[in-house]
Amino acid sequence: MQDTKLNISTNREHYDHNYAQVNAEALVAQIRDLKRFFDDATKTSTSWHGFYHGGFAERLGRKRVLELGCGDGLNALIMASFGAEVVAVDISHESGRILREASCELQIEGLCVIVGDFATIPFEPHSFDFVVGKAFLHHLTHDLEDNYVAKAACLLKPCGEARFFEPAVNSRLLDALRWMIPVPGRPSILMKRRFRKWKELDPHPERDNSSDHFRRLGTKYFDSVDIVPVGSLERLCRLMPQGSFNRGFRRWAHRAELWLPMYLRMKAARSQLIVFRRPRHSAESSASVH
Ligand SMILES: C[S@@+](CC[C@H](N)C(=O)[O-])C[C@H]1O[C@@H](n2cnc3c(N)ncnc32)[C@H](O)[C@@H]1O
């Protein structure tokens, strides 16, 4: 198992490199046309559809939100545009650059970005309504994840909520098939040499991404855990060529999967929304949150 320091430095290097190409202007354009972008993204793209499930956007007004692993900052800008006060954290220096440039250009107030390891950044206990992450937890080793979720619980107000959108691996068969199908940037596992080369540069640690794992994790620090499976049908879009049919299929699949039995949706999910509520605040853990 990868150690914590290596996990952090691998992610930082990888994302400093990836985000160096990101132009804040593109984000600014998306935020200036937010309604169109948001309507389209939440209907078509699994991560936006899942993250904003259940009317989350409408709950953001005047709320204090901590986003972990904010990446290129688009979600932080969106939440701030919906009226939240957002503190965005990422290990990549590039996230800091992009978000500072974009929020300055958009003159968005109430958005602050902090670059660093969440475990070492001091925050006031019980000071956030939401702690969120989109495609974030699965980048952490189990130890680091445990540490971060424990700290998230301490930072939440008693009625606060932690919400993470993550991949789901609930079927060994589907997972084995997934690795066989190449996707842009990742060769099939059957192309052994190319796959090994890709794997050497991949920032994801080997870890458990099952819904059972996230349920066990949440139960350690919260009294309520909800998992919403996403993408049980949508995942079939990988077998189709890109284009308007593919987009139409994904939109249909997000609606149609609600008709499937929950057991099947869980088993076949490609992703999951994880919602932890009712944080357990022990006096000892809340005393020093750093
Ligand atoms: C897959 S990206 C997701 C980015 C963004 N949330 C999104 O949905 O596009 C994972 C992000 O987590 C960040 N990350 C990884 N490990 C981290 C850590 N220990 N602390 C803070 N951020 C981390 C990476 O730098 C990267 O920006």
Short mmCIF file of C-alpha atoms and ligand atoms in Angstrom, two decimals:
data_model
loop_
_atom_site.label_atom_id
_atom_site.label_comp_id
_atom_site.label_asym_id
_atom_site.label_seq_id
_atom_site.Cartn_x
_atom_site.Cartn_y
_atom_site.Cartn_z
CA MET A 1 0.00 0.00 0.00
CA GLN A 2 1.30 3.46 -0.99
CA ASP A 3 2.32 5.69 1.94
CA THR A 4 0.70 9.05 2.68
CA LYS A 5 3.62 11.28 1.69
CA LEU A 6 4.08 9.48 -1.62
CA ASN A 7 0.34 9.63 -2.28
CA ILE A 8 0.30 13.42 -1.76
CA SER A 9 3.42 14.10 -3.85
CA THR A 10 2.26 11.81 -6.69
CA ASN A 11 -1.09 13.61 -6.87
CA ARG A 12 0.52 17.05 -6.66
CA GLU A 13 2.98 16.29 -9.46
CA HIS A 14 0.32 14.73 -11.66
CA TYR A 15 -2.19 17.55 -11.26
CA ASP A 16 0.36 20.38 -11.38
CA HIS A 17 1.25 18.98 -14.79
CA ASN A 18 -2.39 18.42 -15.92
CA TYR A 19 -3.76 21.76 -14.79
CA ALA A 20 -0.81 23.77 -16.14
CA GLN A 21 -2.67 23.72 -19.48
CA VAL A 22 -5.96 24.96 -17.95
CA ASN A 23 -6.88 28.45 -18.99
CA ALA A 24 -8.97 30.40 -16.44
CA GLU A 25 -10.68 32.16 -19.37
CA ALA A 26 -12.48 28.93 -20.33
CA LEU A 27 -13.90 28.63 -16.79
CA VAL A 28 -14.92 32.28 -16.81
CA ALA A 29 -16.86 31.69 -20.04
CA GLN A 30 -18.65 28.68 -18.49
CA ILE A 31 -19.65 30.65 -15.40
CA ARG A 32 -20.85 33.60 -17.50
CA ASP A 33 -23.19 31.14 -19.25
CA LEU A 34 -23.90 29.15 -16.07
CA LYS A 35 -27.54 28.30 -16.62
CA ARG A 36 -26.88 26.69 -20.01
CA PHE A 37 -23.74 24.87 -18.77
CA PHE A 38 -25.36 23.64 -15.57
CA ASP A 39 -28.62 22.42 -17.19
CA ASP A 40 -26.67 20.51 -19.80
CA ALA A 41 -24.01 19.10 -17.44
CA THR A 42 -26.43 17.89 -14.77
CA LYS A 43 -28.51 16.06 -17.39
CA THR A 44 -25.63 14.55 -19.37
CA SER A 45 -22.42 14.22 -17.37
CA THR A 46 -22.39 11.56 -14.64
CA SER A 47 -20.26 13.51 -12.19
CA TRP A 48 -22.36 16.70 -12.35
CA HIS A 49 -25.60 14.69 -12.41
CA GLY A 50 -24.52 12.70 -9.35
CA PHE A 51 -22.94 15.50 -7.35
CA TYR A 52 -25.96 17.80 -7.66
CA HIS A 53 -28.49 14.98 -7.12
CA GLY A 54 -31.52 15.81 -4.96
CA GLY A 55 -31.60 19.57 -5.54
CA PHE A 56 -28.22 20.30 -3.94
CA ALA A 57 -27.82 23.54 -5.93
CA GLU A 58 -30.93 25.00 -4.27
CA ARG A 59 -29.53 24.30 -0.80
CA LEU A 60 -26.32 26.29 -1.31
CA GLY A 61 -27.51 29.88 -0.82
CA ARG A 62 -25.74 31.58 2.12
CA LYS A 63 -24.17 28.26 3.20
CA ARG A 64 -20.50 27.81 4.12
CA VAL A 65 -18.92 25.10 1.98
CA LEU A 66 -15.50 23.48 2.16
CA GLU A 67 -14.53 21.76 -1.08
CA LEU A 68 -11.72 19.19 -0.92
CA GLY A 69 -9.77 18.44 -4.09
CA CYS A 70 -11.30 21.36 -6.01
CA GLY A 71 -9.22 20.61 -9.13
CA ASP A 72 -9.65 23.20 -11.88
CA GLY A 73 -12.06 25.05 -9.59
CA LEU A 74 -15.15 24.92 -11.80
CA ASN A 75 -17.34 23.39 -9.10
CA ALA A 76 -16.14 25.91 -6.49
CA LEU A 77 -17.01 28.75 -8.89
CA ILE A 78 -20.43 27.22 -9.53
CA MET A 79 -21.22 26.80 -5.82
CA ALA A 80 -20.11 30.39 -5.16
CA SER A 81 -22.30 31.57 -8.06
CA PHE A 82 -25.23 29.79 -6.36
CA GLY A 83 -24.65 31.96 -3.30
CA ALA A 84 -22.40 29.81 -1.09
CA GLU A 85 -19.31 31.04 0.70
CA VAL A 86 -16.71 28.55 -0.55
CA VAL A 87 -13.30 27.56 0.79
CA ALA A 88 -11.61 25.41 -1.88
CA VAL A 89 -8.64 23.19 -1.00
CA ASP A 90 -6.33 21.30 -3.34
CA ILE A 91 -2.84 19.90 -3.21
CA SER A 92 -2.03 21.32 -6.66
CA HIS A 93 -0.49 24.78 -6.93
CA GLU A 94 -2.16 25.11 -10.33
CA SER A 95 -5.62 24.92 -8.70
CA GLY A 96 -4.67 28.00 -6.68
CA ARG A 97 -3.53 29.88 -9.79
CA ILE A 98 -6.61 29.00 -11.87
CA LEU A 99 -9.14 29.80 -9.14
CA ARG A 100 -7.49 33.09 -8.18
CA GLU A 101 -7.41 34.23 -11.84
CA ALA A 102 -11.00 33.13 -12.55
CA SER A 103 -12.56 34.56 -9.39
CA CYS A 104 -10.73 37.86 -9.89
CA GLU A 105 -11.97 38.09 -13.50
CA LEU A 106 -15.55 37.22 -12.42
CA GLN A 107 -15.28 39.44 -9.32
CA ILE A 108 -16.74 36.61 -7.24
CA GLU A 109 -16.66 37.34 -3.55
CA GLY A 110 -16.87 34.64 -0.93
CA LEU A 111 -14.45 32.27 -2.62
CA CYS A 112 -11.11 31.47 -1.08
CA VAL A 113 -8.59 28.89 -2.27
CA ILE A 114 -6.00 27.17 -0.08
CA VAL A 115 -3.23 25.02 -1.55
CA GLY A 116 -1.97 22.25 0.73
CA ASP A 117 -2.61 19.04 2.63
CA PHE A 118 -6.06 19.32 4.26
CA ALA A 119 -4.76 17.46 7.34
CA THR A 120 -2.39 20.32 8.20
CA ILE A 121 -4.62 23.33 7.40
CA PRO A 122 -6.19 24.82 10.57
CA PHE A 123 -9.95 25.51 10.52
CA GLU A 124 -12.51 26.49 13.14
CA PRO A 125 -14.45 23.41 14.39
CA HIS A 126 -18.19 23.20 13.49
CA SER A 127 -17.88 26.09 11.05
CA PHE A 128 -19.10 24.57 7.76
CA ASP A 129 -22.58 23.61 6.51
CA PHE A 130 -21.13 21.32 3.85
CA VAL A 131 -17.82 19.56 3.25
CA VAL A 132 -17.79 18.27 -0.33
CA GLY A 133 -15.52 16.52 -2.81
CA LYS A 134 -16.03 15.51 -6.42
CA ALA A 135 -13.86 12.62 -7.64
CA PHE A 136 -11.58 13.21 -4.65
CA LEU A 137 -11.63 10.46 -1.98
CA HIS A 138 -10.58 7.71 -4.37
CA HIS A 139 -7.29 9.58 -4.88
CA LEU A 140 -6.38 9.05 -1.22
CA THR A 141 -4.88 6.05 0.56
CA HIS A 142 -7.23 4.54 3.13
CA ASP A 143 -5.22 6.09 5.99
CA LEU A 144 -5.33 9.57 4.51
CA GLU A 145 -9.00 9.22 3.65
CA ASP A 146 -9.83 8.19 7.22
CA ASN A 147 -7.92 11.17 8.53
CA TYR A 148 -9.65 13.60 6.17
CA VAL A 149 -13.18 12.27 6.81
CA ALA A 150 -12.62 12.40 10.59
CA LYS A 151 -11.51 16.02 10.24
CA ALA A 152 -14.47 16.81 7.93
CA ALA A 153 -16.85 15.53 10.64
CA CYS A 154 -15.25 17.88 13.20
CA LEU A 155 -15.50 20.88 10.89
CA LEU A 156 -19.20 20.41 10.17
CA LYS A 157 -21.97 22.10 12.12
CA PRO A 158 -24.22 19.56 13.94
CA CYS A 159 -26.77 19.80 11.09
CA GLY A 160 -24.02 19.80 8.45
CA GLU A 161 -23.48 17.32 5.66
CA ALA A 162 -20.49 15.77 3.91
CA ARG A 163 -21.10 14.89 0.25
CA PHE A 164 -18.68 13.05 -2.01
CA PHE A 165 -19.10 11.90 -5.58
CA GLU A 166 -16.83 8.93 -6.28
CA PRO A 167 -16.43 5.94 -8.60
CA ALA A 168 -18.19 2.75 -7.48
CA VAL A 169 -16.72 -0.74 -7.75
CA ASN A 170 -19.43 -3.13 -6.54
CA SER A 171 -19.00 -5.96 -9.04
CA ARG A 172 -15.74 -7.76 -9.75
CA LEU A 173 -17.00 -8.87 -13.12
CA LEU A 174 -18.00 -5.38 -14.28
CA ASP A 175 -14.73 -4.00 -12.96
CA ALA A 176 -12.72 -6.60 -14.89
CA LEU A 177 -14.65 -5.71 -18.07
CA ARG A 178 -14.13 -1.99 -17.43
CA TRP A 179 -10.35 -2.39 -17.41
CA MET A 180 -10.54 -4.25 -20.73
CA ILE A 181 -12.31 -1.40 -22.51
CA PRO A 182 -9.87 1.39 -23.42
CA VAL A 183 -10.92 5.00 -22.74
CA PRO A 184 -9.25 8.21 -23.94
CA GLY A 185 -5.89 8.41 -22.13
CA ARG A 186 -6.04 4.85 -20.69
CA PRO A 187 -5.23 1.73 -22.77
CA SER A 188 -6.96 -1.63 -22.25
CA ILE A 189 -5.42 -3.89 -19.61
CA LEU A 190 -5.07 -6.43 -22.41
CA MET A 191 -2.39 -4.22 -24.04
CA LYS A 192 0.06 -5.23 -21.37
CA ARG A 193 3.07 -2.99 -22.16
CA ARG A 194 1.08 0.16 -22.82
CA PHE A 195 -1.08 -0.48 -19.77
CA ARG A 196 1.98 -0.95 -17.50
CA LYS A 197 3.42 2.35 -18.76
CA TRP A 198 0.12 4.12 -18.12
CA LYS A 199 -0.13 2.59 -14.64
CA GLU A 200 3.32 3.92 -13.64
CA LEU A 201 2.05 7.48 -14.10
CA ASP A 202 -1.45 6.94 -12.71
CA PRO A 203 -2.04 8.91 -9.47
CA HIS A 204 -4.77 6.60 -8.12
CA PRO A 205 -3.67 4.34 -5.22
CA GLU A 206 -4.77 0.69 -5.09
CA ARG A 207 -7.75 0.77 -2.76
CA ASP A 208 -11.36 -0.24 -2.09
CA ASN A 209 -13.94 1.94 -3.86
CA SER A 210 -16.97 -0.21 -3.06
CA SER A 211 -20.12 1.28 -1.57
CA ASP A 212 -19.59 -1.02 1.43
CA HIS A 213 -16.22 0.60 2.07
CA PHE A 214 -17.66 4.13 2.00
CA ARG A 215 -20.54 3.03 4.21
CA ARG A 216 -18.13 1.60 6.81
CA LEU A 217 -16.00 4.76 6.64
CA GLY A 218 -18.99 7.07 7.15
CA THR A 219 -20.39 5.04 10.04
CA LYS A 220 -17.17 5.66 11.99
CA TYR A 221 -17.74 9.42 12.17
CA PHE A 222 -21.41 10.05 11.28
CA ASP A 223 -24.78 8.74 12.47
CA SER A 224 -26.34 8.76 9.01
CA VAL A 225 -24.90 7.44 5.73
CA ASP A 226 -26.69 7.46 2.35
CA ILE A 227 -25.28 6.05 -0.85
CA VAL A 228 -26.93 6.87 -4.18
CA PRO A 229 -25.75 4.60 -7.01
CA VAL A 230 -25.25 6.37 -10.35
CA GLY A 231 -24.44 5.21 -13.89
CA SER A 232 -25.63 1.59 -13.92
CA LEU A 233 -27.02 2.07 -17.46
CA GLU A 234 -25.01 5.13 -18.44
CA ARG A 235 -21.78 3.12 -18.28
CA LEU A 236 -22.84 1.37 -21.51
CA CYS A 237 -22.11 4.62 -23.37
CA ARG A 238 -18.46 3.53 -23.35
CA LEU A 239 -19.38 0.93 -25.96
CA MET A 240 -20.80 3.60 -28.31
CA PRO A 241 -19.03 6.11 -30.52
CA GLN A 242 -18.89 9.69 -29.21
CA GLY A 243 -21.49 12.04 -30.63
CA SER A 244 -25.06 13.15 -30.30
CA PHE A 245 -26.48 9.60 -30.00
CA ASN A 246 -24.08 8.93 -27.13
CA ARG A 247 -25.12 12.15 -25.37
CA GLY A 248 -28.80 11.34 -25.87
CA PHE A 249 -28.26 7.84 -24.53
CA ARG A 250 -26.55 9.17 -21.37
CA ARG A 251 -29.44 11.56 -20.68
CA TRP A 252 -31.95 8.74 -21.14
CA ALA A 253 -29.85 6.36 -19.00
CA HIS A 254 -29.74 8.75 -16.02
CA ARG A 255 -33.54 8.91 -16.03
CA ALA A 256 -34.18 5.26 -16.85
CA GLU A 257 -31.97 3.76 -14.14
CA LEU A 258 -34.40 5.04 -11.49
CA TRP A 259 -36.79 2.30 -12.69
CA LEU A 260 -34.29 -0.48 -11.95
CA PRO A 261 -34.39 -2.38 -8.63
CA MET A 262 -32.01 -0.85 -6.08
CA TYR A 263 -29.97 -4.06 -5.81
CA LEU A 264 -29.19 -3.95 -9.54
CA ARG A 265 -28.43 -0.22 -9.51
CA MET A 266 -25.98 -0.75 -6.62
CA LYS A 267 -24.29 -3.74 -8.23
CA ALA A 268 -23.94 -2.13 -11.66
CA ALA A 269 -23.20 1.46 -10.54
CA ARG A 270 -20.22 3.16 -12.19
CA SER A 271 -20.27 5.96 -9.64
CA GLN A 272 -21.89 6.88 -6.35
CA LEU A 273 -22.99 9.89 -4.37
CA ILE A 274 -21.99 9.43 -0.74
CA VAL A 275 -23.81 11.57 1.83
CA PHE A 276 -22.77 11.59 5.49
CA ARG A 277 -25.03 13.43 7.97
CA ARG A 278 -25.20 13.92 11.72
CA PRO A 279 -21.47 14.17 12.47
CA ARG A 280 -20.42 12.68 15.77
CA HIS A 281 -18.52 15.42 17.58
CA SER A 282 -16.41 14.09 20.40
CA ALA A 283 -14.98 16.77 22.72
CA GLU A 284 -11.50 15.38 22.20
CA SER A 285 -11.62 15.40 18.39
CA SER A 286 -13.15 18.88 18.20
CA ALA A 287 -10.67 20.54 20.53
CA SER A 288 -7.92 20.95 17.96
CA VAL A 289 -8.75 20.57 14.32
CA HIS A 290 -5.46 20.93 12.54
C1 LIG B 1 -9.91 13.71 -10.21
S1 LIG B 1 -9.41 15.27 -9.63
C2 LIG B 1 -10.99 15.98 -9.32
C3 LIG B 1 -10.97 17.47 -9.40
C4 LIG B 1 -12.33 18.14 -9.30
N1 LIG B 1 -12.93 17.94 -8.02
C5 LIG B 1 -13.24 17.70 -10.41
O1 LIG B 1 -14.29 17.13 -10.15
O2 LIG B 1 -12.89 17.92 -11.58
C6 LIG B 1 -8.76 14.98 -8.00
C7 LIG B 1 -8.26 16.23 -7.34
O3 LIG B 1 -7.88 15.90 -6.00
C8 LIG B 1 -6.68 16.59 -5.71
N2 LIG B 1 -5.99 15.89 -4.61
C9 LIG B 1 -5.45 14.65 -4.61
N3 LIG B 1 -4.94 14.36 -3.41
C10 LIG B 1 -5.15 15.43 -2.63
C11 LIG B 1 -4.87 15.74 -1.27
N4 LIG B 1 -4.24 14.90 -0.46
N5 LIG B 1 -5.26 16.92 -0.78
C12 LIG B 1 -5.92 17.81 -1.57
N6 LIG B 1 -6.20 17.59 -2.87
C13 LIG B 1 -5.83 16.41 -3.39
C14 LIG B 1 -5.90 16.57 -7.01
O4 LIG B 1 -4.89 17.55 -7.05
C15 LIG B 1 -7.03 16.82 -8.01
O5 LIG B 1 -7.24 18.19 -8.21
#
